[in-house]
Amino acid sequence: MWRWVRQQLGFDPPHQSDTRTIYIANRFPQNGLYTPQKFIDNRIISSKYTVWNFVPKNLFEQFRRVANFYFLIIFLVQLMIDTPTSPITSGLPLFFVITVTAIKQGYEDWLRHNSDNEVNGAPVYVVRSGGLVKTRSKNIRVGDIVRIAKDEIFPADLVLLSSDRLDGSCHVTTASLDGETNLKTHMAVPETAVLQTVASLDTLIAEIECQQPEADLYRFMGRMIITQQMEEIVRPLGPESLLLRGARLKNTKEIFGVAVYTGMETKMALNYKSKSQKRSAVEKSMNTFLIIYLIILISEAIISTILKYTWQAEEKWDEPWYNQKTEHQRNSSKILTFISDFLAFLVLYNFIIPISLYVTVEMQKFLGSFFIGWDLDIYHEESDEKAQVNTSDLNEELGQVEYVFTDKTGTLTENEMQFRECSINGIKYQEINGRLVSEGPTPDSSEGNLSYLNSLYHLNNLSHLTTSSSFRTSPENETELIKEHDLFFKAVSLCHTVQISNVQTDGLGDGPWQSNLAPSQLEYYASSPDEKALVEAAARIGIVFIGSSEETMEVKILGKLERYKLLHVLEFDSDRRRMSVIVQAPSGEKFLFVKGAESSVLPKCIGGEIEKTRVHVDEFALKGLRTLCMAYRQLTSKEYEEIDKRLFEARTALQQREEKLADVFQFTEKELMLLGATAVEDRLQDKVRETIEALRMAGIKVWVLTGDKHETAVSVSLSCGHFHRTMNILELTNQKSDSECAEKLRQLARRITEDHVIQHGLVVDGTSLSLALREHEKLFMEVCRNCSAVLCCRMAPLQKAKVIRLIKISPEKPITLAVGDGANDVSMIQEAHVGIGIMGKEGRQAARNSDYAIARFKFLSKLLFVHGHFYYIRIATLVQYFFYKNVCFITPQFLYQFYCLFSQQTLYDGVYLTLYNICFTSLPILIYSLLEQHIDPHVLQNKPTLYRDISKNHQLSIKTFVYWTILGFSHAFIFFFGSYFLIGKDTSLLGNGQMFGNWTFGTLVFTVMVITVTVKMALETRFWTWINHLVTWGSIIFYFVFSLFYGGILWPFLGSQNMYFVFIQLLSSGSVWFAIILMVFTCLLLDIVKKVFDRQLHPTNTEKAQLTETNSRIKCLDSMCCFSEGETACASVGRMLERVIGRCSPTHVSRNHTSKKKVESTEVLSGKKNQPRILYSAKLSFKHEEIDFHRKKKSIILPGDLLCKKWKC
């Protein structure tokens, strides 16, 4: 009973077997011994809440935040004990924050509900009771037979039963799942493929045994047991039999399939799982600051409580005549009274913790993330792809990156393969204008320019050898040489998984092939660009893959059609790094063709020109070409029967199927005869070299992690600028043992120390990396840290993630960024602090699992140097400013207690306490955090070194935090004591001689504070738009207008109105106006002076760039603000003094004019001068000279067509 209760509550899920049994059409056994398994329905649920659990679940999630929970406790304390402030002062801001967040999350979940309802309510046709029944997608049950028509989306994971084709095949595209646009072929088992009508399917008696649901899109193991004439036929089921939910049927009229996984158990739904939450460095700093301010709050409360009791030790202050204690107060516990007073002070000072900080940061991140998608500079017009933001929580982390880990293929390169060269039987050939030309003399020709294409024409009059003699590897004459070439390209044309549309192949299977029709009229679809390039190259040479029908592969050689029966495909996997096909030639002989990396194929070869081919492969790799080796093996009938038997047993196994298949593949792919090797070129993407160089200038270390072989990877690294020719390249490769690897690492460490070279590069292969990470992590990291570029080749996907994790947990804790475009890059993208997906040709898995997605690698520079820089500066200022303005807010409250005997009297009115963070000071900082551009974006992108100024969380360092905190305390002291000295000595500031009271005093402090913190925000703003002006000056005006209405009217719904006529009376005094101006000026003067001297004596690179940017457009005086690049700050101060005392040389002015012309000419050459600008000018007369001052206005990024529009002040 207890176990059942725990299962119902979800604490103890019911045991599930490793497999599930599905009866097709839900025809269960009639023997009465079968207990049907329970499967979930086909509803997709992406929503988070329901109507019933929204309030409790959302509140629970929100109060898990420390700040929200803290304010809830404060609110409850105010309800339970007598506190100086109303519970509304804490409850209303808390309610506002909770409500805004709940509305945002509720709206997002409502959209998810609508999307779910649309999907779950889609109409589908199901075979039931011998006919087709129309129903909704959510009503599909496991075991139902579903009919899908052309271009429809599969509503569940289906095992294919039959199609409109006799062989039971169909084509699907999985673009919505993995982004691959190529057509994939799926096959039904022969026994069900013939059941093409509803009536015939109604007679099917079969069951499916398969694995339980899992998220891997490319893995499925099962078997179908078909009962025919009292006999059971067992057929294996693999990924080629499974049609995934979300995929679309193409080039097939209709299919029937049986549902095996439904609803949230489909592979698409299982891939919805949320990624691990990443937290930015700014968020961690923010939490640290919150803890520090919490300590300050508790300290102030303890000090106030102790001083209160110290003060009340004297009897006259403990119980004055005007405030006698009650009998209950006299007899109450001292400890309870102390705790009550401590909590009261805690409530009084609690506003030092900014509750609205979280909601403002959330709004800033959410709204700010749109600017990335709106940026036309990172929009790729050719592919019509704009940048995508999948995680707005990490915007500022883009400005903190110290390590970039990038994939090579498809990330640095275009992933558009072009066949360039090949090696056939030890002879190297190069393709030139569709002709295969040898680079050296052939055995039968002293000429070095034998054109294979010309020789191939002789094959029209030769009988094509399909017997074993066709596959000899030592040709004795030109005819035999041609046959070797013929065989090599036959292997290329047959050993692949390329698909071709039926529409495109119509009419090509009959009659002699015309060279002017294909390959231009053939469009191949392949999951790998390498395969497509090789098949297209074979077609250009003259051996054209026509396509496959039923179980045959058709190849046309100069008009003659040959059909090969496809017996087995040994799929590619990353462990053995090769694929194979077993085909039966027209003569009946069976052959195994193998294609793969040279490291996995050459060791399996026992014949052919192995050494020559190995040399050629290395030469290809040095040119940066991707290489594959081709080999074959002729199978005897006995050998094939053994292989076929083993493959059947492995593919029908439900347990350890992958391990058994790997053993069979190893057994089959042996004793090969080498045919040759291919070399394809993958072009570098545009501006890859410039981007990598810019990253290096920004202080970012770039690591390339690739699965390519050593020589290819090094060649590409050199061509893309990752490695320089002058760089000292160190290698950690081919290590066989731990001791050997450790000794090699020590040698490399000594070389780095001894070599007087500025830059080192390190090359590591996957095997050596595994040894290095096993026991020598510290030594390996020491070597890597001293290298400016690291290249890891022959890497497995999990190794990429391990390398990134190793860097992440190193003592420096650097911020890492990973860039990749394929499914094999997902693990490293998710491991890095920031993951960038390239929307390339290897699907969309990397883009879907990334934090940000861009179309090209070159956009990374704009993303980091501009957007990352702006986001970090904005949010760093936002966080510091929030703490500053709350220190300004609550410190006068603390100081006031010294003048009211720590009686817990509040200085401000409750409405002011409530609205300070919500209304009076919230908008200026929010708009600043969205629009601020402290320096021109073009300057940031053209000067990557400016990125160093914000690295290592510089703007949120302890030094900066202490400065803002001290600034807040100093301003608070000026507010309080300035107001105190003005009206604290019983001085009358009104014409009628009336005195000001404590509410007037508090209102004066509050007024000065609101103006000061708002103008302080204005001083921090460098980029002004009409929105900035509106919210900055509008906030001050709103405060005055609100206070006039609040204090000028007797509001009937307020129980007591302490502020009635207070504000109007305060502003009626001229002395108060003067005091407000004086205090605001005094507060900000110290800050301005500090900024000026810091900028002059210790300017950062960013500040120098700001001045250079201004100087390049200003005919300025030789002032303290204008100094030349490379000139010290003191020299500029001296120049100013020279001008002041009249000893200024006229050459200064001419030098400035010359400098300006230089800058202008540089801008014209770089193209910057032609960019649209909006300038405003002012004229200043100095010694009869008229000087024009021009300052460039920056552009703001807007959506759509408004992107290029400028906002005028």
XYZ file of C-alpha atoms in Angstrom, residues 280-283 286 289 357-358 360-366 392-397 399-400 867-883 925-926 928-930 932 953 955-956:
49
model
C 26.944 34.835 -15.739
C 29.845 36.375 -13.845
C 27.748 39.521 -13.330
C 25.002 37.531 -11.643
C 25.468 40.682 -7.871
C 27.143 42.346 -3.342
C 17.090 45.069 -8.968
C 16.093 41.572 -10.096
C 15.033 45.474 -13.750
C 17.888 43.127 -14.670
C 15.389 40.646 -16.148
C 13.755 43.358 -18.232
C 17.135 44.677 -19.362
C 18.303 41.237 -20.484
C 15.039 40.317 -22.183
C 19.193 36.235 -22.857
C 20.650 35.571 -19.391
C 24.194 35.555 -20.782
C 24.253 38.800 -22.793
C 26.885 40.435 -20.596
C 28.994 37.261 -20.607
C 31.971 40.808 -22.950
C 33.996 38.567 -20.623
C 27.336 43.745 -28.293
C 29.289 42.020 -25.543
C 31.088 45.252 -24.646
C 27.882 47.285 -24.533
C 25.899 44.674 -22.608
C 28.584 44.321 -19.978
C 29.079 48.068 -19.450
C 25.323 48.605 -19.271
C 24.525 45.898 -16.750
C 27.645 46.545 -14.654
C 26.603 50.196 -14.294
C 23.016 49.117 -13.615
C 24.049 46.853 -10.721
C 26.443 49.375 -9.161
C 23.967 52.219 -9.559
C 21.162 50.272 -7.891
C 23.253 49.646 -4.794
C 18.670 53.398 -15.294
C 16.493 50.999 -17.312
C 20.476 53.617 -19.868
C 20.928 49.847 -19.616
C 19.150 49.396 -22.960
C 23.873 53.345 -23.725
C 34.781 41.459 -14.652
C 33.703 46.981 -13.926
C 32.353 44.904 -11.033
